[in-house]
mmCIF file of C-alpha atoms in Angstrom:
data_model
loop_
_atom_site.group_PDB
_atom_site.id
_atom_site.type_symbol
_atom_site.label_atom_id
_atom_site.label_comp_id
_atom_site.label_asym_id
_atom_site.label_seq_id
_atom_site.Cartn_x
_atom_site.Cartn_y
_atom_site.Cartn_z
ATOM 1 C CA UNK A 1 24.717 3.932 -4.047
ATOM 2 C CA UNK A 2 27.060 5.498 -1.196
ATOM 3 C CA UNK A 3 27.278 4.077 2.383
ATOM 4 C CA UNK A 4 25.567 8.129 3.231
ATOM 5 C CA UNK A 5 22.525 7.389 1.405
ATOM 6 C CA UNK A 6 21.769 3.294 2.300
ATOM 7 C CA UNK A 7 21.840 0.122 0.890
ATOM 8 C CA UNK A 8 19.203 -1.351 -1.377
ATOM 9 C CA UNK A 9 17.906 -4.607 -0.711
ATOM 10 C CA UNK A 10 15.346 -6.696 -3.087
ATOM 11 C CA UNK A 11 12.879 -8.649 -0.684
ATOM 12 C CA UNK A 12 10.559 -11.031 -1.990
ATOM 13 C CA UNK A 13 7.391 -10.029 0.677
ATOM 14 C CA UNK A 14 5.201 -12.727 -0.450
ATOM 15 C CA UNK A 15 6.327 -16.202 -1.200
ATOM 16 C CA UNK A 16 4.739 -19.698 0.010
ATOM 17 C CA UNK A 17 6.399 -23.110 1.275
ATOM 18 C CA UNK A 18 4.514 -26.509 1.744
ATOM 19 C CA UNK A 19 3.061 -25.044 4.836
ATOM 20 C CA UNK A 20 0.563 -23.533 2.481
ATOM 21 C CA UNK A 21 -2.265 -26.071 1.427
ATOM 22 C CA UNK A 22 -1.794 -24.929 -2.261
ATOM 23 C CA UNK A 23 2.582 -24.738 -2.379
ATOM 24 C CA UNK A 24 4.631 -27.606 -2.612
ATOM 25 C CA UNK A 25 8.196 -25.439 -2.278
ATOM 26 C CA UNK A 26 10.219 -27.070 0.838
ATOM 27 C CA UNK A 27 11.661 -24.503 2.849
ATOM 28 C CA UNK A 28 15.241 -25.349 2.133
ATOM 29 C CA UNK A 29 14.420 -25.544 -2.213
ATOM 30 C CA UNK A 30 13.044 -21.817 -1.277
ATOM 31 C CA UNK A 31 16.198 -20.348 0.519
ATOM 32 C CA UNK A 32 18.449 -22.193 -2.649
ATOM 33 C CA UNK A 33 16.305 -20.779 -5.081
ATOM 34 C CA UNK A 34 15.922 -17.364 -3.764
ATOM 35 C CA UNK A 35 19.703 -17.281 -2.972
ATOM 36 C CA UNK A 36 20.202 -17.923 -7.103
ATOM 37 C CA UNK A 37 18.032 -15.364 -8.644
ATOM 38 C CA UNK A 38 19.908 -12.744 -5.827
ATOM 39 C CA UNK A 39 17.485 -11.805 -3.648
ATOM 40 C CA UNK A 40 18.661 -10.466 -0.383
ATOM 41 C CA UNK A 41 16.042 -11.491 1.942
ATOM 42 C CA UNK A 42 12.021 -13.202 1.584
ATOM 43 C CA UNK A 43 9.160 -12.975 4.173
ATOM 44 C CA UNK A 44 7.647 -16.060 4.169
ATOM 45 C CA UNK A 45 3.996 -15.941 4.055
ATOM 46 C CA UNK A 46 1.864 -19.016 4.237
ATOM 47 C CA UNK A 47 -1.927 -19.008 5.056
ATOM 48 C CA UNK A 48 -2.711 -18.585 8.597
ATOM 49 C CA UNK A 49 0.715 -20.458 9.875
ATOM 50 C CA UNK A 50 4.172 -19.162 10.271
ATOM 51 C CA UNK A 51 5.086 -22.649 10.826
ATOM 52 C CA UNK A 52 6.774 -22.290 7.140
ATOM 53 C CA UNK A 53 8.727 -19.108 8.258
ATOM 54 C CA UNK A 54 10.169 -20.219 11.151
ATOM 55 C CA UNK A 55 11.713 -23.598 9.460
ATOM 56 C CA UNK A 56 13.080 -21.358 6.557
ATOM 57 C CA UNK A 57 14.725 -18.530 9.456
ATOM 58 C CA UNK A 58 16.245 -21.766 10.910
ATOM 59 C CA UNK A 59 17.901 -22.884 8.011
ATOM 60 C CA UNK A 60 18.648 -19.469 6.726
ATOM 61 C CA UNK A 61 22.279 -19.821 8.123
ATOM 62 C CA UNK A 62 23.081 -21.659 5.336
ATOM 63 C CA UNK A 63 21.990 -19.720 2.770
ATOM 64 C CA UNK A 64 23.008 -15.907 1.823
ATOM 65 C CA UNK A 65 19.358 -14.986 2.413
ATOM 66 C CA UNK A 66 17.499 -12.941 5.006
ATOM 67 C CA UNK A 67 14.374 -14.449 6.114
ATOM 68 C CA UNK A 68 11.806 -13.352 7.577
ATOM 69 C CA UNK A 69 8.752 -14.170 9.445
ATOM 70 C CA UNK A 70 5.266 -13.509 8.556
ATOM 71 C CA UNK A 71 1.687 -15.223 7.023
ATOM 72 C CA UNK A 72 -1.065 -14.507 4.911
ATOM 73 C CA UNK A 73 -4.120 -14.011 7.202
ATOM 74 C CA UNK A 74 -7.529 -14.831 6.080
ATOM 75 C CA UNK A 75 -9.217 -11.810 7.506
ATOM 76 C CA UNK A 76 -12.637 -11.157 7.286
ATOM 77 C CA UNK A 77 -12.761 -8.940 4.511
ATOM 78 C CA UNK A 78 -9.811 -10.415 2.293
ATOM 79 C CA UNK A 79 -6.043 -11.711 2.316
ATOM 80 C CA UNK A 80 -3.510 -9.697 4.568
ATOM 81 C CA UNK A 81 0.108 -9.841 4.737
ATOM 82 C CA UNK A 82 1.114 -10.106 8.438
ATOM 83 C CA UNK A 83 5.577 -9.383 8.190
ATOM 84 C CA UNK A 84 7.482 -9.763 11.275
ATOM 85 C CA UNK A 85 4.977 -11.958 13.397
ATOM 86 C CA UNK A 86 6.440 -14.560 15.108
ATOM 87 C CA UNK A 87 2.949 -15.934 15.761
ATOM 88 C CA UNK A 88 -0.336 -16.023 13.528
ATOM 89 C CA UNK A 89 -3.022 -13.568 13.550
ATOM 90 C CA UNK A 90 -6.393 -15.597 14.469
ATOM 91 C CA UNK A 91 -8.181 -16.094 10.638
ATOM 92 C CA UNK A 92 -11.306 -14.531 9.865
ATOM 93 C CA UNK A 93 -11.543 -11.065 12.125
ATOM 94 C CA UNK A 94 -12.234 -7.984 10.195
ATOM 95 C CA UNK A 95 -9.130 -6.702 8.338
ATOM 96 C CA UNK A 96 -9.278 -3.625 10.630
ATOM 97 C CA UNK A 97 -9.053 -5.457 13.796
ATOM 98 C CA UNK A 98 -6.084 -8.060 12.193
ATOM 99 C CA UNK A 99 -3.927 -4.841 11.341
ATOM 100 C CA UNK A 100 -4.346 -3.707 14.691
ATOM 101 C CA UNK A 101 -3.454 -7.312 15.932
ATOM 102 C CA UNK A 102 -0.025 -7.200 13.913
ATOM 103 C CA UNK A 103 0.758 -4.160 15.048
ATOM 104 C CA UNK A 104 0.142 -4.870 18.787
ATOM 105 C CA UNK A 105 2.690 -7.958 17.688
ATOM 106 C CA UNK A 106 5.291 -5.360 16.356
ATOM 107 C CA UNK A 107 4.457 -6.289 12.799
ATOM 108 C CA UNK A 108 3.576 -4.280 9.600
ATOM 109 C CA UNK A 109 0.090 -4.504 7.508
ATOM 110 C CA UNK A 110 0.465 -5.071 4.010
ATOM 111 C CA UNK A 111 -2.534 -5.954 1.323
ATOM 112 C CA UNK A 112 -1.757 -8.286 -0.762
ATOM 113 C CA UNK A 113 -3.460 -8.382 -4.771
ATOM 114 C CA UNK A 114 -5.936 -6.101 -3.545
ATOM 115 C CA UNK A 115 -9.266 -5.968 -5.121
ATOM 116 C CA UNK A 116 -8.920 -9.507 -6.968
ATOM 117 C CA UNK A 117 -11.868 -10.843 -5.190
ATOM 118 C CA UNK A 118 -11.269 -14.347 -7.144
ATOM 119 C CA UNK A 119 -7.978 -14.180 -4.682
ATOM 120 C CA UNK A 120 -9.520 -12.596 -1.174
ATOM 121 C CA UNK A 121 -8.594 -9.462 -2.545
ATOM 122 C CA UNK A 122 -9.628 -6.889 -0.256
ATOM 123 C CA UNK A 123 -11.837 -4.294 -1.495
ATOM 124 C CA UNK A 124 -11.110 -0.450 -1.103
ATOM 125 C CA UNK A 125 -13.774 0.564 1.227
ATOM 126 C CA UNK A 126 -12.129 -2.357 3.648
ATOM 127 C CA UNK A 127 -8.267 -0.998 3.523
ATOM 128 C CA UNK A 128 -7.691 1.579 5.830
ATOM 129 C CA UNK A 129 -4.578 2.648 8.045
ATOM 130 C CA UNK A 130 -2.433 0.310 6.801
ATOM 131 C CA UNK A 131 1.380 -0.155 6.065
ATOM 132 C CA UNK A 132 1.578 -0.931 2.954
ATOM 133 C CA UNK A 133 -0.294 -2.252 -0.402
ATOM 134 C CA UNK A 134 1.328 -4.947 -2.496
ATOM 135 C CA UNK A 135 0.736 -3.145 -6.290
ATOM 136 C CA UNK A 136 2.561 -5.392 -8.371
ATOM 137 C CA UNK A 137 1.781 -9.156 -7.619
ATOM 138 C CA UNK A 138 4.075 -11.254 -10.076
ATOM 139 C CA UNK A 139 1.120 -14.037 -9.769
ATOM 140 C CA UNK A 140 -1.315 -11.561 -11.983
ATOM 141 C CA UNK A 141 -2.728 -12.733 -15.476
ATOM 142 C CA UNK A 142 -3.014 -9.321 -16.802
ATOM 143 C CA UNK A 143 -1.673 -6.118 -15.066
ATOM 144 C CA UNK A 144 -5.243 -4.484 -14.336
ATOM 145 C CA UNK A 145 -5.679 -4.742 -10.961
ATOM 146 C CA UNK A 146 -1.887 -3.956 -10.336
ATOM 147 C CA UNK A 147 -2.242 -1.024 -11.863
ATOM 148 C CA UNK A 148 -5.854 -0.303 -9.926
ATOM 149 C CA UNK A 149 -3.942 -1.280 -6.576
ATOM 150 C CA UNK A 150 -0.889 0.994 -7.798
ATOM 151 C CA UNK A 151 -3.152 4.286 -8.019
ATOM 152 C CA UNK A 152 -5.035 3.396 -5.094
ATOM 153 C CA UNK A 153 -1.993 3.159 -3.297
ATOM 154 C CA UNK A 154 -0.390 6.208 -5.085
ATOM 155 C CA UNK A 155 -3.838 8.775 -3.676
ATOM 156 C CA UNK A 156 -3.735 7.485 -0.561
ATOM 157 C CA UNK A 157 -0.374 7.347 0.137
ATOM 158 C CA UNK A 158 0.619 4.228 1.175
ATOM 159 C CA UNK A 159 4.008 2.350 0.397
ATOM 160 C CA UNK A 160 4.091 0.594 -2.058
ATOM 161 C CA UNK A 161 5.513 -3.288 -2.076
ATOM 162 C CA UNK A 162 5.812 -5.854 -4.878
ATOM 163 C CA UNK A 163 5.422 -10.046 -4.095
ATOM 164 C CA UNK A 164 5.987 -12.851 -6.497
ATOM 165 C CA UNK A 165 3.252 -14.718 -4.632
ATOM 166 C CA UNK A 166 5.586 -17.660 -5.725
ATOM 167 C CA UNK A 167 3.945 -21.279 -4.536
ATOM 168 C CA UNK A 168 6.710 -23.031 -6.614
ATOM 169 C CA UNK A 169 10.442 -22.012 -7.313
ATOM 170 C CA UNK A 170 10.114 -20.793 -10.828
ATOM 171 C CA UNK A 171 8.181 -18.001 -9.392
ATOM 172 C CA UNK A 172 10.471 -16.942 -6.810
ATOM 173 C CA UNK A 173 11.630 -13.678 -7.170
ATOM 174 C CA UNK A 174 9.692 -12.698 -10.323
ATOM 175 C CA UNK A 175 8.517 -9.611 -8.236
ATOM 176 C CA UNK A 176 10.016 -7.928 -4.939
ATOM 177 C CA UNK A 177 10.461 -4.529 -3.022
ATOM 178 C CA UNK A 178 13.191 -2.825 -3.413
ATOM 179 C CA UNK A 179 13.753 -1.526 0.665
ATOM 180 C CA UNK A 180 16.206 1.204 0.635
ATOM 181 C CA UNK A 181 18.074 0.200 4.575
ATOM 182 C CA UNK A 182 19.194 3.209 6.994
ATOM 183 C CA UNK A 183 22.433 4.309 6.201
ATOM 184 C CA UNK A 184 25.623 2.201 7.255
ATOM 185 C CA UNK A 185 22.950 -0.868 7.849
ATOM 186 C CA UNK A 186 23.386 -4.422 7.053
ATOM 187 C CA UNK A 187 20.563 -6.331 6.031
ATOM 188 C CA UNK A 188 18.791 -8.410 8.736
ATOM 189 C CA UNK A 189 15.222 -8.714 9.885
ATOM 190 C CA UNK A 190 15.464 -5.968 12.323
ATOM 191 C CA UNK A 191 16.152 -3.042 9.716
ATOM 192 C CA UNK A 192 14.771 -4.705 6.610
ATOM 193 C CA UNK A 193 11.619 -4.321 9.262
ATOM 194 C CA UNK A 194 12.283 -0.615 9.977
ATOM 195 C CA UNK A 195 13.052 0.556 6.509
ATOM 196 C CA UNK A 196 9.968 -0.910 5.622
ATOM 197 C CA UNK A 197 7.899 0.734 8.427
ATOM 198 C CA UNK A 198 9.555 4.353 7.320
ATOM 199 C CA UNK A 199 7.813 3.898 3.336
ATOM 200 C CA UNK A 200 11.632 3.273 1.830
ATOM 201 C CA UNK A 201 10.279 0.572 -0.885
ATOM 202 C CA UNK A 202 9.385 0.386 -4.022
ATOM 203 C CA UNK A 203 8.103 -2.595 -6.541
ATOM 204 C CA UNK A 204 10.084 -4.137 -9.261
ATOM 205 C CA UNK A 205 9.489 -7.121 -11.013
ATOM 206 C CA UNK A 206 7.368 -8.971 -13.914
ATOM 207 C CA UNK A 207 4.309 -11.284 -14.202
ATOM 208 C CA UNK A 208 4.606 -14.835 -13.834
ATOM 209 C CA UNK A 209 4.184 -16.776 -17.220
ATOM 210 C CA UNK A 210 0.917 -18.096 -18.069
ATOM 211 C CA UNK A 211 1.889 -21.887 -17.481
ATOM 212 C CA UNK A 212 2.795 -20.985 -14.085
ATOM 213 C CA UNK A 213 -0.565 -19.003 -13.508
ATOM 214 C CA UNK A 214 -3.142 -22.084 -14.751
ATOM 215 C CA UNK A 215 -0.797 -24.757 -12.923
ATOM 216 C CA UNK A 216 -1.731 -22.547 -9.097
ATOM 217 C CA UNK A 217 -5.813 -22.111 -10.139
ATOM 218 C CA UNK A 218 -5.636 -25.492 -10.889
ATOM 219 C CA UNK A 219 -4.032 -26.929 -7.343
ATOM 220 C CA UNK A 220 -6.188 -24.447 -5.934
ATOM 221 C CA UNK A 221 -9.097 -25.626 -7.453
ATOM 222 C CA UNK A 222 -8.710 -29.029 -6.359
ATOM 223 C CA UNK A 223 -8.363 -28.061 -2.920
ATOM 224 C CA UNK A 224 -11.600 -26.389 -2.781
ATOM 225 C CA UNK A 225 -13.441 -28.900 -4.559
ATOM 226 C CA UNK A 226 -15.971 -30.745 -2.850
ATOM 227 C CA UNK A 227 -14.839 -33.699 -1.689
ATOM 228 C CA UNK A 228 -16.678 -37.092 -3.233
ATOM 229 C CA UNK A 229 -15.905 -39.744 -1.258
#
């Protein structure tokens, strides 16, 4: 691609460190990992913290990775992807209200594996005016609902993004958005940000294997399990 038209960058949106109660990737296994399978840059998303992010953008110097800062928020009506926040949305507001909220914080809106409802998958009649949809989440067992979230986001015209949803380092990477960057741009938070905000992406990736889907419901499962003592 010429310097006229702008660089591509792949961007893992949607990835998970042990500040998530169901990851157990340290921040600095992350940044190696990422930096092997060549990604350019990773949001860091953890539920309801960006205590995660923040550790991973400090150590980022050492590591030929952009990070940045963001969280999965537990809205109200299902999972949201909060990118460019240095601080938390508050958890369980409606899903209109938290994109507002982001916003406000100079953040983008994106919906992560919408309409998986075994996930917090938002439904359709609760995304509106946002920035993005995530329509290829590597951490799918079969492609239906990527392909559901694809069309939805294809009719309504929102960008699309891709996430490998990775909560270990085998999954790192498996899926990303391609973010075409202003032309004569280097990668960095700042226009990684913008591009994304202008609709330059596009998904890439594959699903995650099926050993790597059963071991997450399974550490997932035990978290939510009553507890018997």
């Amino acid at each position: 691609m010429s310097e006229a038209e702008g660089r591509t960058v792949r961007v893992d949106v949607h990835c998970h460190t042990v500040a998530s109660y169901d990851s157990q990737l340290l921040p600095e296994r992350l940044l190696a990992r990422a930096d092997a399978v060549g990604l350019d840059a990773v949001v860091v998303t953890d539920h309801d913290t960006v205590h995660g992010a923040h550790v991973a953008a400090d150590l980022a110097v050492d590591y030929d990775v952009t990070v940045l800062v963001g969280c999965e928020v537990s809205t109200a009506d299902g999972h949201l992807l909060a990118i460019g926040v240095d601080e938390a949305p508050k958890p369980d507001e409606p899903l209109s209200a938290t994109v507002q909220r982001i916003r406000d914080a100079g953040g983008l809106a994106v919906v992560p594996h919408p309409f998986q409802r075994s996930r917090h998958g938002a439904s359709a009649a609760a995304i509106e005016g946002v920035d993005g949809v995530e329509v290829y989440n590597a951490h799918a067992m079969v492609g239906l609902r990527n392909d559901q979230a694809e069309r939805f986001a294809r009719e309504r015209g929102y960008p699309a993004f891709g996430g490998s949803d990775a909560h270990r380092a085998g999954g790192l990477g498996l899926a990303a958005t391609a973010v075409t960057l202003a032309p004569g741009q280097p990668p960095s938070p700042a226009t990684i940000l913008a591009a994304m905000r202008d609709g330059r992406t596009a998904a890439v990736g594959r699903r995650t294997s099926t050993w790597q889907y059963v071991t997450k419901l399974v550490a997932t499962a035990r978290y939510n399990a009553p507890s018997l003592l």
